Amino acid sequence: MPAPRNRAATVSGFFALGAVGAIGNFATGIALMNPAVFIALAVLCALIAIPAGHVARFRGKRLGGAGRGVALVSILTGWLVLLICLIGVLALVGLVAGFAALTGTT
């Protein structure tokens, strides 16, 4: 009998990698053409990876541990990507506010 499959773990891992890939495009410079699209894509992928990871951990208990590690890594990666996106957006807002304060426009 083949080992049980945890498809939710596969889905959560796929979307966690997608979120990391969207953030990783900033290192190549491609995302600088339209950063809002890549940040939105990273947030969307992370928001899918987190609940799918929780479902996969629950299913992994019933399947004897299949996919629980992938699910845990996906949950942690999703939260980390959300944190990075939040810090990036706050930094951008602070930068724009700082330039507005320097130029005297409100």
GROMACS .gro file of N, CA and C in nm:
model
  318
    1MET      N    1   0.084  -0.118   0.000
    1MET     CA    2   0.000   0.000   0.000
    1MET      C    3   0.089   0.124   0.000
    2PRO      N    4   0.063   0.220  -0.092
    2PRO     CA    5   0.148   0.340  -0.098
    2PRO      C    6   0.127   0.429   0.024
    3ALA      N    7   0.228   0.512   0.049
    3ALA     CA    8   0.221   0.604   0.163
    3ALA      C    9   0.111   0.707   0.139
    4PRO      N   10   0.042   0.749   0.244
    4PRO     CA   11  -0.064   0.850   0.227
    4PRO      C   12  -0.005   0.984   0.185
    5ARG      N   13  -0.082   1.054   0.103
    5ARG     CA   14  -0.037   1.183   0.051
    5ARG      C   15  -0.113   1.294   0.122
    6ASN      N   16  -0.043   1.398   0.151
    6ASN     CA   17  -0.101   1.516   0.213
    6ASN      C   18  -0.097   1.629   0.110
    7ARG      N   19  -0.204   1.642   0.033
    7ARG     CA   20  -0.206   1.741  -0.075
    7ARG      C   21  -0.205   1.884  -0.021
    8ALA      N   22  -0.262   1.904   0.095
    8ALA     CA   23  -0.261   2.039   0.154
    8ALA      C   24  -0.118   2.083   0.184
    9ALA      N   25  -0.032   1.989   0.222
    9ALA     CA   26   0.109   2.022   0.245
    9ALA      C   27   0.177   2.063   0.115
   10THR      N   28   0.143   1.997   0.008
   10THR     CA   29   0.199   2.033  -0.123
   10THR      C   30   0.154   2.171  -0.165
   11VAL      N   31   0.026   2.200  -0.145
   11VAL     CA   32  -0.027   2.332  -0.182
   11VAL      C   33   0.038   2.441  -0.097
   12SER      N   34   0.049   2.418   0.033
   12SER     CA   35   0.108   2.520   0.119
   12SER      C   36   0.255   2.542   0.085
   13GLY      N   37   0.327   2.436   0.054
   13GLY     CA   38   0.467   2.450   0.014
   13GLY      C   39   0.483   2.524  -0.116
   14PHE      N   40   0.393   2.497  -0.211
   14PHE     CA   41   0.397   2.566  -0.341
   14PHE      C   42   0.377   2.715  -0.323
   15PHE      N   43   0.277   2.755  -0.245
   15PHE     CA   44   0.249   2.897  -0.228
   15PHE      C   45   0.354   2.966  -0.141
   16ALA      N   46   0.414   2.895  -0.047
   16ALA     CA   47   0.523   2.953   0.031
   16ALA      C   48   0.643   2.982  -0.059
   17LEU      N   49   0.674   2.889  -0.149
   17LEU     CA   50   0.783   2.913  -0.244
   17LEU      C   51   0.749   3.027  -0.339
   18GLY      N   52   0.622   3.038  -0.377
   18GLY     CA   53   0.581   3.150  -0.461
   18GLY      C   54   0.598   3.284  -0.392
   19ALA      N   55   0.568   3.288  -0.263
   19ALA     CA   56   0.585   3.412  -0.187
   19ALA      C   57   0.732   3.449  -0.177
   20VAL      N   58   0.816   3.351  -0.152
   20VAL     CA   59   0.960   3.377  -0.144
   20VAL      C   60   1.013   3.421  -0.281
   21GLY      N   61   0.962   3.360  -0.385
   21GLY     CA   62   1.004   3.398  -0.520
   21GLY      C   63   0.964   3.540  -0.555
   22ALA      N   64   0.846   3.581  -0.514
   22ALA     CA   65   0.801   3.718  -0.542
   22ALA      C   66   0.887   3.819  -0.467
   23ILE      N   67   0.923   3.788  -0.343
   23ILE     CA   68   1.011   3.877  -0.267
   23ILE      C   69   1.153   3.872  -0.325
   24GLY      N   70   1.194   3.756  -0.370
   24GLY     CA   71   1.329   3.739  -0.425
   24GLY      C   72   1.352   3.818  -0.552
   25ASN      N   73   1.245   3.855  -0.621
   25ASN     CA   74   1.261   3.935  -0.743
   25ASN      C   75   1.313   4.074  -0.713
   26PHE      N   76   1.302   4.120  -0.590
   26PHE     CA   77   1.360   4.250  -0.555
   26PHE      C   78   1.512   4.243  -0.557
   27ALA      N   79   1.570   4.128  -0.530
   27ALA     CA   80   1.715   4.114  -0.533
   27ALA      C   81   1.769   4.121  -0.676
   28THR      N   82   1.690   4.077  -0.773
   28THR     CA   83   1.734   4.082  -0.913
   28THR      C   84   1.710   4.218  -0.977
   29GLY      N   85   1.620   4.296  -0.919
   29GLY     CA   86   1.590   4.428  -0.975
   29GLY      C   87   1.469   4.428  -1.066
   30ILE      N   88   1.417   4.311  -1.100
   30ILE     CA   89   1.302   4.304  -1.189
   30ILE      C   90   1.179   4.365  -1.122
   31ALA      N   91   1.165   4.343  -0.992
   31ALA     CA   92   1.047   4.390  -0.920
   31ALA      C   93   1.047   4.541  -0.903
   32LEU      N   94   1.158   4.607  -0.927
   32LEU     CA   95   1.163   4.751  -0.910
   32LEU      C   96   1.087   4.825  -1.019
   33MET      N   97   1.052   4.755  -1.128
   33MET     CA   98   0.972   4.819  -1.232
   33MET      C   99   0.831   4.847  -1.183
   34ASN      N  100   0.774   4.753  -1.107
   34ASN     CA  101   0.641   4.770  -1.050
   34ASN      C  102   0.637   4.696  -0.917
   35PRO      N  103   0.687   4.758  -0.811
   35PRO     CA  104   0.699   4.685  -0.685
   35PRO      C  105   0.566   4.650  -0.621
   36ALA      N  106   0.462   4.727  -0.645
   36ALA     CA  107   0.332   4.698  -0.584
   36ALA      C  108   0.278   4.563  -0.629
   37VAL      N  109   0.301   4.526  -0.752
   37VAL     CA  110   0.253   4.398  -0.803
   37VAL      C  111   0.324   4.283  -0.734
   38PHE      N  112   0.454   4.294  -0.716
   38PHE     CA  113   0.529   4.186  -0.654
   38PHE      C  114   0.502   4.175  -0.504
   39ILE      N  115   0.481   4.289  -0.438
   39ILE     CA  116   0.445   4.284  -0.297
   39ILE      C  117   0.306   4.224  -0.281
   40ALA      N  118   0.213   4.264  -0.366
   40ALA     CA  119   0.077   4.208  -0.360
   40ALA      C  120   0.080   4.057  -0.388
   41LEU      N  121   0.160   4.014  -0.483
   41LEU     CA  122   0.171   3.872  -0.514
   41LEU      C  123   0.231   3.795  -0.396
   42ALA      N  124   0.332   3.852  -0.332
   42ALA     CA  125   0.393   3.787  -0.216
   42ALA      C  126   0.294   3.776  -0.101
   43VAL      N  127   0.219   3.883  -0.075
   43VAL     CA  128   0.120   3.881   0.033
   43VAL      C  129   0.010   3.780   0.003
   44LEU      N  130  -0.037   3.777  -0.121
   44LEU     CA  131  -0.142   3.682  -0.158
   44LEU      C  132  -0.095   3.538  -0.142
   45CYS      N  133   0.025   3.509  -0.189
   45CYS     CA  134   0.078   3.373  -0.175
   45CYS      C  135   0.097   3.336  -0.028
   46ALA      N  136   0.144   3.430   0.053
   46ALA     CA  137   0.164   3.403   0.195
   46ALA      C  138   0.030   3.381   0.265
   47LEU      N  139  -0.071   3.459   0.226
   47LEU     CA  140  -0.203   3.443   0.288
   47LEU      C  141  -0.271   3.312   0.247
   48ILE      N  142  -0.228   3.252   0.140
   48ILE     CA  143  -0.279   3.120   0.102
   48ILE      C  144  -0.197   3.011   0.171
   49ALA      N  145  -0.066   3.032   0.182
   49ALA     CA  146   0.023   2.930   0.241
   49ALA      C  147  -0.005   2.907   0.389
   50ILE      N  148  -0.041   3.012   0.461
   50ILE     CA  149  -0.060   2.998   0.607
   50ILE      C  150  -0.180   2.909   0.640
   51PRO      N  151  -0.302   2.938   0.591
   51PRO     CA  152  -0.413   2.848   0.626
   51PRO      C  153  -0.399   2.709   0.565
   52ALA      N  154  -0.342   2.701   0.445
   52ALA     CA  155  -0.320   2.568   0.386
   52ALA      C  156  -0.221   2.489   0.468
   53GLY      N  157  -0.122   2.555   0.526
   53GLY     CA  158  -0.027   2.487   0.614
   53GLY      C  159  -0.093   2.436   0.741
   54HIS      N  160  -0.185   2.515   0.796
   54HIS     CA  161  -0.256   2.470   0.915
   54HIS      C  162  -0.344   2.349   0.885
   55VAL      N  163  -0.410   2.352   0.771
   55VAL     CA  164  -0.492   2.236   0.730
   55VAL      C  165  -0.403   2.114   0.710
   56ALA      N  166  -0.286   2.135   0.651
   56ALA     CA  167  -0.194   2.024   0.626
   56ALA      C  168  -0.140   1.966   0.757
   57ARG      N  169  -0.115   2.050   0.855
   57ARG     CA  170  -0.069   1.997   0.985
   57ARG      C  171  -0.179   1.914   1.050
   58PHE      N  172  -0.303   1.960   1.040
   58PHE     CA  173  -0.415   1.884   1.096
   58PHE      C  174  -0.431   1.750   1.025
   59ARG      N  175  -0.424   1.752   0.892
   59ARG     CA  176  -0.436   1.628   0.816
   59ARG      C  177  -0.317   1.537   0.839
   60GLY      N  178  -0.200   1.597   0.862
   60GLY     CA  179  -0.080   1.518   0.887
   60GLY      C  180  -0.091   1.434   1.012
   61LYS      N  181  -0.164   1.483   1.112
   61LYS     CA  182  -0.186   1.404   1.233
   61LYS      C  183  -0.262   1.277   1.200
   62ARG      N  184  -0.364   1.290   1.114
   62ARG     CA  185  -0.444   1.173   1.079
   62ARG      C  186  -0.372   1.079   0.985
   63LEU      N  187  -0.276   1.130   0.909
   63LEU     CA  188  -0.205   1.048   0.811
   63LEU      C  189  -0.073   0.994   0.866
   64GLY      N  190  -0.052   1.006   0.993
   64GLY     CA  191   0.070   0.951   1.052
   64GLY      C  192   0.193   1.037   1.033
   65GLY      N  193   0.175   1.168   1.020
   65GLY     CA  194   0.289   1.258   1.010
   65GLY      C  195   0.330   1.296   0.870
   66ALA      N  196   0.256   1.250   0.769
   66ALA     CA  197   0.293   1.281   0.631
   66ALA      C  198   0.273   1.429   0.602
   67GLY      N  199   0.379   1.498   0.565
   67GLY     CA  200   0.371   1.638   0.523
   67GLY      C  201   0.369   1.740   0.636
   68ARG      N  202   0.382   1.697   0.759
   68ARG     CA  203   0.373   1.794   0.869
   68ARG      C  204   0.493   1.889   0.870
   69GLY      N  205   0.609   1.841   0.832
   69GLY     CA  206   0.727   1.927   0.829
   69GLY      C  207   0.717   2.034   0.722
   70VAL      N  208   0.672   1.995   0.604
   70VAL     CA  209   0.653   2.091   0.495
   70VAL      C  210   0.548   2.194   0.535
   71ALA      N  211   0.444   2.150   0.601
   71ALA     CA  212   0.339   2.241   0.643
   71ALA      C  213   0.391   2.342   0.745
   72LEU      N  214   0.471   2.297   0.839
   72LEU     CA  215   0.525   2.388   0.940
   72LEU      C  216   0.618   2.491   0.877
   73VAL      N  217   0.703   2.447   0.786
   73VAL     CA  218   0.793   2.540   0.717
   73VAL      C  219   0.712   2.640   0.634
   74SER      N  220   0.604   2.595   0.574
   74SER     CA  221   0.519   2.684   0.494
   74SER      C  222   0.452   2.789   0.581
   75ILE      N  223   0.406   2.749   0.698
   75ILE     CA  224   0.343   2.844   0.790
   75ILE      C  225   0.444   2.950   0.833
   76LEU      N  226   0.561   2.905   0.874
   76LEU     CA  227   0.664   2.999   0.918
   76LEU      C  228   0.710   3.091   0.805
   77THR      N  229   0.725   3.036   0.686
   77THR     CA  230   0.766   3.117   0.571
   77THR      C  231   0.658   3.219   0.536
   78GLY      N  232   0.532   3.179   0.542
   78GLY     CA  233   0.423   3.272   0.513
   78GLY      C  234   0.422   3.389   0.609
   79TRP      N  235   0.437   3.362   0.738
   79TRP     CA  236   0.439   3.471   0.837
   79TRP      C  237   0.563   3.558   0.819
   80LEU      N  238   0.676   3.499   0.785
   80LEU     CA  239   0.798   3.577   0.764
   80LEU      C  240   0.784   3.668   0.643
   81VAL      N  241   0.725   3.619   0.535
   81VAL     CA  242   0.705   3.701   0.416
   81VAL      C  243   0.608   3.815   0.446
   82LEU      N  244   0.502   3.788   0.523
   82LEU     CA  245   0.410   3.896   0.561
   82LEU      C  246   0.482   4.002   0.644
   83LEU      N  247   0.568   3.960   0.734
   83LEU     CA  248   0.644   4.055   0.816
   83LEU      C  249   0.737   4.139   0.729
   84ILE      N  250   0.806   4.076   0.635
   84ILE     CA  251   0.896   4.149   0.547
   84ILE      C  252   0.820   4.249   0.462
   85CYS      N  253   0.705   4.210   0.411
   85CYS     CA  254   0.623   4.302   0.330
   85CYS      C  255   0.574   4.419   0.414
   86LEU      N  256   0.532   4.393   0.537
   86LEU     CA  257   0.486   4.500   0.625
   86LEU      C  258   0.598   4.598   0.655
   87ILE      N  259   0.716   4.547   0.686
   87ILE     CA  260   0.830   4.634   0.713
   87ILE      C  261   0.866   4.716   0.590
   88GLY      N  262   0.861   4.654   0.472
   88GLY     CA  263   0.892   4.726   0.349
   88GLY      C  264   0.792   4.836   0.318
   89VAL      N  265   0.664   4.809   0.338
   89VAL     CA  266   0.563   4.911   0.313
   89VAL      C  267   0.576   5.025   0.414
   90LEU      N  268   0.599   4.991   0.540
   90LEU     CA  269   0.617   5.097   0.641
   90LEU      C  270   0.741   5.181   0.613
   91ALA      N  271   0.847   5.119   0.565
   91ALA     CA  272   0.968   5.194   0.530
   91ALA      C  273   0.941   5.288   0.414
   92LEU      N  274   0.866   5.243   0.316
   92LEU     CA  275   0.833   5.327   0.202
   92LEU      C  276   0.745   5.445   0.244
   93VAL      N  277   0.646   5.419   0.328
   93VAL     CA  278   0.560   5.526   0.377
   93VAL      C  279   0.642   5.626   0.459
   94GLY      N  280   0.732   5.577   0.541
   94GLY     CA  281   0.818   5.666   0.619
   94GLY      C  282   0.910   5.748   0.532
   95LEU      N  283   0.961   5.688   0.426
   95LEU     CA  284   1.048   5.761   0.334
   95LEU      C  285   0.972   5.872   0.264
   96VAL      N  286   0.852   5.842   0.217
   96VAL     CA  287   0.771   5.944   0.149
   96VAL      C  288   0.732   6.054   0.247
   97ALA      N  289   0.694   6.017   0.370
   97ALA     CA  290   0.660   6.118   0.471
   97ALA      C  291   0.780   6.204   0.506
   98GLY      N  292   0.897   6.144   0.514
   98GLY     CA  293   1.018   6.219   0.543
   98GLY      C  294   1.051   6.319   0.434
   99PHE      N  295   1.038   6.277   0.308
   99PHE     CA  296   1.062   6.370   0.197
   99PHE      C  297   0.957   6.481   0.196
  100ALA      N  298   0.835   6.450   0.229
  100ALA     CA  299   0.730   6.553   0.235
  100ALA      C  300   0.759   6.653   0.346
  101ALA      N  301   0.812   6.605   0.458
  101ALA     CA  302   0.845   6.697   0.568
  101ALA      C  303   0.965   6.784   0.531
  102LEU      N  304   1.060   6.729   0.456
  102LEU     CA  305   1.177   6.807   0.416
  102LEU      C  306   1.142   6.915   0.316
  103THR      N  307   1.051   6.885   0.226
  103THR     CA  308   1.016   6.984   0.123
  103THR      C  309   0.913   7.084   0.173
  104GLY      N  310   0.851   7.057   0.286
  104GLY     CA  311   0.755   7.151   0.342
  104GLY      C  312   0.614   7.133   0.289
  105THR      N  313   0.590   7.034   0.206
  105THR     CA  314   0.454   7.008   0.157
  105THR      C  315   0.385   6.909   0.248
  106THR      N  316   0.256   6.927   0.261
  106THR     CA  317   0.180   6.835   0.346
  106THR      C  318   0.070   6.771   0.269
   0.00000   0.00000   0.00000
